[in-house]
Coordinates of N, CA and C in Angstrom, one line a residue:
M193 N -8.4 -17.3 -4.5 CA -8.1 -16.0 -3.8 C -8.0 -14.9 -4.9
A194 N -8.7 -13.8 -4.7 CA -8.8 -12.7 -5.6 C -7.5 -12.0 -5.6
R195 N -7.0 -11.5 -6.8 CA -5.8 -10.8 -6.9 C -6.1 -9.3 -6.6
K196 N -5.2 -8.6 -5.9 CA -5.3 -7.2 -5.7 C -4.4 -6.5 -6.6
R197 N -4.8 -5.3 -7.0 CA -3.9 -4.4 -7.8 C -3.5 -3.3 -6.9
H198 N -2.2 -3.2 -6.6 CA -1.8 -2.1 -5.8 C -1.3 -1.0 -6.6
S199 N -1.6 0.2 -6.2 CA -1.0 1.4 -7.0 C 0.5 1.5 -6.7
D200 N 1.1 2.3 -7.5 CA 2.6 2.5 -7.3 C 2.9 3.1 -5.9
E201 N 2.0 4.0 -5.5 CA 2.2 4.6 -4.1 C 2.1 3.6 -3.0
D202 N 1.1 2.7 -3.2 CA 0.9 1.6 -2.2 C 2.1 0.7 -2.2
I203 N 2.6 0.3 -3.3 CA 3.8 -0.6 -3.3 C 4.9 0.1 -2.7
L204 N 5.1 1.4 -2.9 CA 6.2 2.1 -2.3 C 6.1 2.1 -0.8
K205 N 4.9 2.3 -0.3 CA 4.6 2.4 1.1 C 4.8 1.0 1.7
L206 N 4.4 -0.1 1.0 CA 4.6 -1.4 1.5 C 6.0 -1.8 1.6
L207 N 6.8 -1.4 0.6 CA 8.2 -1.6 0.6 C 8.9 -1.0 1.8
R208 N 8.5 0.2 2.1 CA 9.1 0.9 3.3 C 8.7 0.1 4.6
E209 N 7.5 -0.3 4.6 CA 7.0 -1.0 5.8 C 7.7 -2.3 6.0
I210 N 8.0 -3.0 4.9 CA 8.7 -4.3 5.0 C 10.1 -4.1 5.4
E211 N 10.7 -3.0 4.8 CA 12.1 -2.7 5.2 C 12.3 -2.4 6.7
V212 N 11.3 -1.7 7.3 CA 11.3 -1.5 8.7 C 11.2 -2.8 9.5
R213 N 10.3 -3.6 9.0 CA 10.1 -4.9 9.7 C 11.4 -5.8 9.6
R214 N 12.0 -5.7 8.4 CA 13.3 -6.5 8.2 C 14.4 -5.9 9.1
A215 N 14.4 -4.6 9.3 CA 15.4 -4.0 10.2 C 15.2 -4.5 11.6
S216 N 14.0 -4.8 12.0 CA 13.8 -5.2 13.4 C 14.0 -6.7 13.6
G217 N 14.5 -7.4 12.5 CA 15.0 -8.8 12.7 C 14.1 -9.8 12.0
R218 N 13.0 -9.4 11.3 CA 12.2 -10.4 10.6 C 12.8 -10.8 9.3
D219 N 12.5 -12.0 8.8 CA 12.9 -12.3 7.4 C 11.9 -11.8 6.4
V220 N 12.3 -11.9 5.1 CA 11.4 -11.3 4.1 C 10.1 -12.0 4.0
A221 N 10.0 -13.3 4.1 CA 8.7 -14.0 4.0 C 7.8 -13.6 5.1
T222 N 8.2 -13.5 6.4 CA 7.4 -13.1 7.5 C 7.0 -11.6 7.3
A223 N 7.9 -10.7 7.0 CA 7.5 -9.3 6.8 C 6.5 -9.1 5.7
C224 N 6.6 -9.9 4.6 CA 5.7 -9.8 3.5 C 4.3 -10.3 3.9
R225 N 4.3 -11.4 4.6 CA 3.0 -12.0 5.1 C 2.3 -11.0 6.0
S226 N 3.0 -10.4 6.9 CA 2.4 -9.5 7.8 C 1.9 -8.2 7.1
A227 N 2.5 -7.9 6.0 CA 2.1 -6.7 5.2 C 1.0 -7.1 4.2
G228 N 0.7 -8.4 4.0 CA -0.4 -8.8 3.2 C 0.0 -8.9 1.7
I229 N 1.2 -9.1 1.4 CA 1.6 -9.3 0.0 C 2.5 -10.5 -0.1
S230 N 2.7 -11.0 -1.3 CA 3.5 -12.2 -1.5 C 5.0 -11.8 -1.7
D231 N 5.9 -12.7 -1.5 CA 7.3 -12.5 -1.7 C 7.6 -12.0 -3.1
A232 N 6.9 -12.6 -4.1 CA 7.1 -12.2 -5.5 C 6.7 -10.7 -5.7
T233 N 5.6 -10.3 -5.1 CA 5.2 -8.9 -5.2 C 6.3 -7.9 -4.6
Y234 N 6.8 -8.4 -3.5 CA 7.9 -7.6 -2.8 C 9.1 -7.5 -3.7
Y235 N 9.6 -8.6 -4.3 CA 10.8 -8.5 -5.1 C 10.5 -7.8 -6.4
T236 N 9.3 -7.9 -7.0 CA 9.0 -7.2 -8.2 C 9.0 -5.7 -7.9
G237 N 8.3 -5.3 -6.8 CA 8.2 -3.9 -6.4 C 9.6 -3.3 -6.1
R238 N 10.4 -4.1 -5.4 CA 11.8 -3.6 -5.1 C 12.6 -3.4 -6.3
K239 N 12.4 -4.3 -7.3 CA 13.2 -4.2 -8.5 C 12.8 -2.9 -9.3
K240 N 11.5 -2.6 -9.3 CA 11.0 -1.5 -10.0 C 11.2 -0.2 -9.3
F241 N 10.9 -0.2 -8.0 CA 10.9 1.1 -7.2 C 12.0 1.1 -6.1
G242 N 12.9 0.2 -6.0 CA 13.8 0.1 -4.9 C 14.6 1.4 -4.8
G243 N 14.6 2.0 -3.6 CA 15.4 3.2 -3.3 C 14.8 4.5 -3.8
M244 N 13.5 4.4 -4.2 CA 12.9 5.5 -4.8 C 12.0 6.2 -3.8
G245 N 12.0 7.5 -3.8 CA 11.1 8.3 -2.9 C 9.9 8.7 -3.6
R246 N 9.0 9.3 -2.9 CA 7.7 9.7 -3.5 C 7.9 10.7 -4.7
S247 N 8.8 11.7 -4.5 CA 9.0 12.7 -5.6 C 9.6 12.0 -6.8
Q248 N 10.5 11.1 -6.6 CA 11.1 10.3 -7.7 C 10.1 9.5 -8.4
L249 N 9.1 9.0 -7.6 CA 8.1 8.2 -8.2 C 7.2 9.0 -9.2
T250 N 6.8 10.2 -8.7 CA 6.0 11.1 -9.6 C 6.8 11.5 -10.8
E251 N 8.1 11.8 -10.7 CA 8.9 12.1 -11.8 C 9.0 10.9 -12.8
F252 N 9.1 9.7 -12.2 CA 9.2 8.5 -13.0 C 7.9 8.3 -13.8
K253 N 6.8 8.5 -13.2 CA 5.5 8.4 -13.9 C 5.4 9.4 -15.0
T254 N 5.8 10.7 -14.7 CA 5.8 11.7 -15.8 C 6.7 11.3 -17.0
L255 N 7.9 10.8 -16.7 CA 8.8 10.4 -17.8 C 8.2 9.2 -18.5
E256 N 7.5 8.3 -17.9 CA 6.8 7.2 -18.6 C 5.8 7.7 -19.5
K257 N 5.0 8.7 -19.1 CA 3.9 9.2 -19.9 C 4.5 9.9 -21.1
E258 N 5.6 10.7 -20.9 CA 6.3 11.4 -22.0 C 6.8 10.4 -23.0
N259 N 7.4 9.3 -22.5 CA 8.0 8.3 -23.4 C 6.9 7.6 -24.2
Q260 N 5.8 7.4 -23.6 CA 4.7 6.8 -24.3 C 4.2 7.7 -25.4
R261 N 4.1 9.0 -25.1 CA 3.7 10.0 -26.1 C 4.7 10.1 -27.3
L262 N 5.9 10.1 -27.0 CA 7.0 10.1 -28.0 C 7.0 8.9 -28.9
K263 N 6.7 7.7 -28.3 CA 6.6 6.5 -29.1 C 5.5 6.6 -30.1
K264 N 4.4 7.2 -29.7 CA 3.2 7.3 -30.6 C 3.6 8.2 -31.8
I265 N 4.3 9.3 -31.5 CA 4.7 10.2 -32.5 C 5.7 9.6 -33.5
V266 N 6.6 8.8 -33.0 CA 7.5 8.1 -33.8 C 6.8 7.1 -34.7
A267 N 5.8 6.4 -34.2 CA 5.1 5.4 -34.9 C 4.3 6.1 -36.0
N268 N 3.7 7.2 -35.7 CA 2.9 8.0 -36.8 C 3.9 8.5 -37.9
L269 N 5.0 9.0 -37.5 CA 6.0 9.4 -38.5 C 6.5 8.3 -39.4
E270 N 6.7 7.1 -38.8 CA 7.1 6.0 -39.5 C 6.0 5.6 -40.5
L271 N 4.8 5.6 -40.1 CA 3.7 5.3 -41.1 C 3.7 6.4 -42.2
D272 N 3.8 7.6 -41.9 CA 3.9 8.7 -42.9 C 5.0 8.4 -43.9
K273 N 6.1 8.0 -43.4 CA 7.3 7.7 -44.2 C 7.0 6.6 -45.2
L274 N 6.4 5.5 -44.7 CA 6.0 4.4 -45.5 C 5.0 4.8 -46.6
I275 N 4.1 5.6 -46.2 CA 3.1 6.1 -47.2 C 3.7 6.9 -48.3
L276 N 4.6 7.8 -47.9 CA 5.3 8.6 -48.9 C 6.2 7.7 -49.8
K277 N 6.8 6.7 -49.3 CA 7.7 5.8 -50.1 C 6.8 5.1 -51.1
K278 N 5.6 4.6 -50.7 CA 4.7 3.9 -51.6 C 4.2 4.8 -52.7
S279 N 3.9 6.1 -52.3 CA 3.4 7.0 -53.4 C 4.5 7.4 -54.3
L280 N 5.7 7.5 -53.8 CA 6.9 7.8 -54.7 C 7.1 6.7 -55.7
D281 N 7.0 5.5 -55.2 CA 7.1 4.3 -56.1 C 6.1 4.3 -57.2
V282 N 4.9 4.8 -56.9 CA 3.8 4.8 -57.9 C 4.1 5.9 -58.9
L283 N 4.5 7.0 -58.4 CA 4.7 8.2 -59.3 C 6.0 8.1 -60.1
K284 N 7.0 7.3 -59.7 CA 8.3 7.2 -60.3 C 8.1 6.5 -61.7
P285 N 8.6 7.1 -62.7 CA 8.5 6.4 -64.0 C 9.4 5.1 -64.1
E286 N 8.9 4.1 -64.6 CA 9.7 2.9 -64.8 C 10.6 2.9 -66.0
G287 N 11.8 2.3 -65.8 CA 12.6 2.2 -67.0 C 13.8 3.0 -67.0

């Protein structure tokens, strides 16, 4: 069986759909099966996006991108620091 990749918006929509089905008396396994996802996908999505709305999801994505950008900056600065340390060791007189 081929694996599907669901977008974050799709997962959020499916979580809401499953919660509606669970409120009507179905168990998690049945609600997930009728939504076309596995239990594991449901629990993973709920762990990551549980209680989140669409606006919070877009803010979450924005913060993830910003965090990724900042991590790259820190990595580059760390490399610059190491290069400067090496060049200082070379220029420093011994003895």
